[in-house]
Short mmCIF file of C-alpha atoms in Angstrom, two decimals:
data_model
loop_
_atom_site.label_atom_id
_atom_site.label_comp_id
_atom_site.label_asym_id
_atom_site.label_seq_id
_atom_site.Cartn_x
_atom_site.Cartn_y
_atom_site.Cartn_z
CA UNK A 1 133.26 76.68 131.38
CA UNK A 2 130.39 75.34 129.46
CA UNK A 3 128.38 77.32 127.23
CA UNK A 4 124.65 76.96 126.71
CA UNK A 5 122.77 77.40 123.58
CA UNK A 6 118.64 77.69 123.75
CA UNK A 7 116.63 76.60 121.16
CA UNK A 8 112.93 75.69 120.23
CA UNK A 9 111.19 79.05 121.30
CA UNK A 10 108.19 80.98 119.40
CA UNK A 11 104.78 81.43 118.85
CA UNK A 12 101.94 79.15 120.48
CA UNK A 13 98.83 79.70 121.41
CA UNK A 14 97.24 79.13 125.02
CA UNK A 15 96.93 75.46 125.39
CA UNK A 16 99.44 74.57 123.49
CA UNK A 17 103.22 73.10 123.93
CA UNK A 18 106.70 73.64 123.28
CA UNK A 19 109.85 71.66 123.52
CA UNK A 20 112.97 73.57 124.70
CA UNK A 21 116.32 72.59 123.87
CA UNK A 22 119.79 73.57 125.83
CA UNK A 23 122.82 72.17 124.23
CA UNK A 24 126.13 72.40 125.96
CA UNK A 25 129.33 73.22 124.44
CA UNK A 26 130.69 70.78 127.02
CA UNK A 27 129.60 68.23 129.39
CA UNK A 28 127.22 68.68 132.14
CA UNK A 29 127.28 65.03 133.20
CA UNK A 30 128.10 66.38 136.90
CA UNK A 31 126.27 69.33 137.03
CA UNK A 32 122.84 70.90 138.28
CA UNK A 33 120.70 72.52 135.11
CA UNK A 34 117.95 74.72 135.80
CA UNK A 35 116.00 76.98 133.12
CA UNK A 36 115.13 80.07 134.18
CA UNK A 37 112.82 82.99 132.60
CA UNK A 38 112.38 86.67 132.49
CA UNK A 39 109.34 88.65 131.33
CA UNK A 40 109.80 92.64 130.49
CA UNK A 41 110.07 94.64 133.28
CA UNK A 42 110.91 91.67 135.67
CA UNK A 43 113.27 89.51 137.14
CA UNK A 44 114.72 86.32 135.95
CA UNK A 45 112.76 83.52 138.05
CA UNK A 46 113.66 79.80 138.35
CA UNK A 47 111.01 77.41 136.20
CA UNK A 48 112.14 74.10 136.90
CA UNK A 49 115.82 72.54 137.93
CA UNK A 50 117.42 69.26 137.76
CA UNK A 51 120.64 68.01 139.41
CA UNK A 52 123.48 65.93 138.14
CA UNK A 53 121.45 62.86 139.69
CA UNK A 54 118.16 63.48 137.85
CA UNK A 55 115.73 64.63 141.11
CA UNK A 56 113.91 67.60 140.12
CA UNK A 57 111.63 70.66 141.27
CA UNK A 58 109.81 73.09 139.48
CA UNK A 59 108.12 76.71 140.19
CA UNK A 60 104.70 76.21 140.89
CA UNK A 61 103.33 77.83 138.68
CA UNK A 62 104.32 75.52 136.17
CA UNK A 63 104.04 72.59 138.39
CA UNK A 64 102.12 69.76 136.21
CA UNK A 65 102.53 71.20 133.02
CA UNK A 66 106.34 71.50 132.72
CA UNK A 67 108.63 68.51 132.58
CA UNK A 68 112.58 68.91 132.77
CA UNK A 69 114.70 66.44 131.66
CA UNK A 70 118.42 65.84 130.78
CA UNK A 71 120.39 63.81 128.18
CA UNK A 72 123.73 63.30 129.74
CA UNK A 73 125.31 61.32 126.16
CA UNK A 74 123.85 64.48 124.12
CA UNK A 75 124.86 67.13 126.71
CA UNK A 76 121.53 68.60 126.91
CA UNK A 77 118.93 69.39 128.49
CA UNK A 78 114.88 69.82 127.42
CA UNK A 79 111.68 71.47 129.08
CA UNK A 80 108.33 70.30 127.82
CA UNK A 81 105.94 73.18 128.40
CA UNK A 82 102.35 71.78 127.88
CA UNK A 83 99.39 73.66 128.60
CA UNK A 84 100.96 77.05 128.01
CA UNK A 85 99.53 80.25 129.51
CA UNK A 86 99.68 83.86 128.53
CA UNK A 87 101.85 84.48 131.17
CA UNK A 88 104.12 81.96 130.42
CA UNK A 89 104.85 84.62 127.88
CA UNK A 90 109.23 85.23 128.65
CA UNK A 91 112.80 84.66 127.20
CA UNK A 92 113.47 81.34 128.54
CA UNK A 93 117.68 80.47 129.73
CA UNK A 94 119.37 77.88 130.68
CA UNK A 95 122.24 77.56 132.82
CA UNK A 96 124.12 75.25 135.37
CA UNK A 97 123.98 75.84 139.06
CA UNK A 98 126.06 75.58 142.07
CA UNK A 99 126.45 76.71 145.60
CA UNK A 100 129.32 78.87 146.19
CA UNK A 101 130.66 81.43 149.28
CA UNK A 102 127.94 82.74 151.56
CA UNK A 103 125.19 80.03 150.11
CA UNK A 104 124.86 82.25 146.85
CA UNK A 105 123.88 80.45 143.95
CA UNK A 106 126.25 80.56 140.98
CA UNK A 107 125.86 80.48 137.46
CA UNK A 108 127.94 80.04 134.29
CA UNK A 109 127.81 82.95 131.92
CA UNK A 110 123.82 83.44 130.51
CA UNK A 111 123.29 82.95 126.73
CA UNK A 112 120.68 84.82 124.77
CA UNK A 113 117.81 82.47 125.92
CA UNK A 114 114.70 81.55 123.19
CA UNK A 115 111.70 83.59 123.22
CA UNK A 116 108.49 81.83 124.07
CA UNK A 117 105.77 83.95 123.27
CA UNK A 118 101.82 82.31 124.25
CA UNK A 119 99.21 84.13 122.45
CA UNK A 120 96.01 84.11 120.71
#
């Protein structure tokens, strides 16, 4: 299974932008990536998700101000975050994706994510 390492997390204030890094232990050239986030006291939410052929959606509340993009060679995978928002405020994951039994999605195992924390 491949393992997923977050990086590039911290301390911005509104307006501003961060770069996320997730770097693979092993290749994701044929599979769907999504980062995901969680704030305290609530649940982990999609952000933005690209498959193995590079089409992509995002939450829309980040819609425009959120890019998601892969690098197959390098085994990972980035999220520009631009125009950051208090409430962007979370522990950002990443993680490959798949459909399994019953329509479920399925995930590898979760890493510890990278704090992004937006505040004045």
């Amino acid at each position: 299974q491949v393992q997923l390492v977050e990086s590039g997390g911290g301390l911005v204030q509104p307006g501003g932008s961060l770069r996320l890094s997730c770097a693979a232990s092993g290749s994701i050239f044929s599979r769907n990536m999504g980062w995901y986030r969680q704030a305290p006291g609530k649940e982990r939410e999609l952000v933005a998700a690209i498959t193995r052929t590079g089409s992509t959606n995002y939450a829309d509340s980040v819609k425009g101000r959120f890019t998601i993009s892969r690098d197959n060679a390098e085994n990972t995978v980035y999220l520009q975050m631009n125009s950051l928002k208090p409430e962007d405020t979370a522990v950002y994951y990443c993680n490959a994706y798949w459909i399994g039994d019953w329509d479920r999605r399925r995930y590898e195992d979760w890493g510890q994510g990278t704090q992004v924390t937006v505040s004045s």
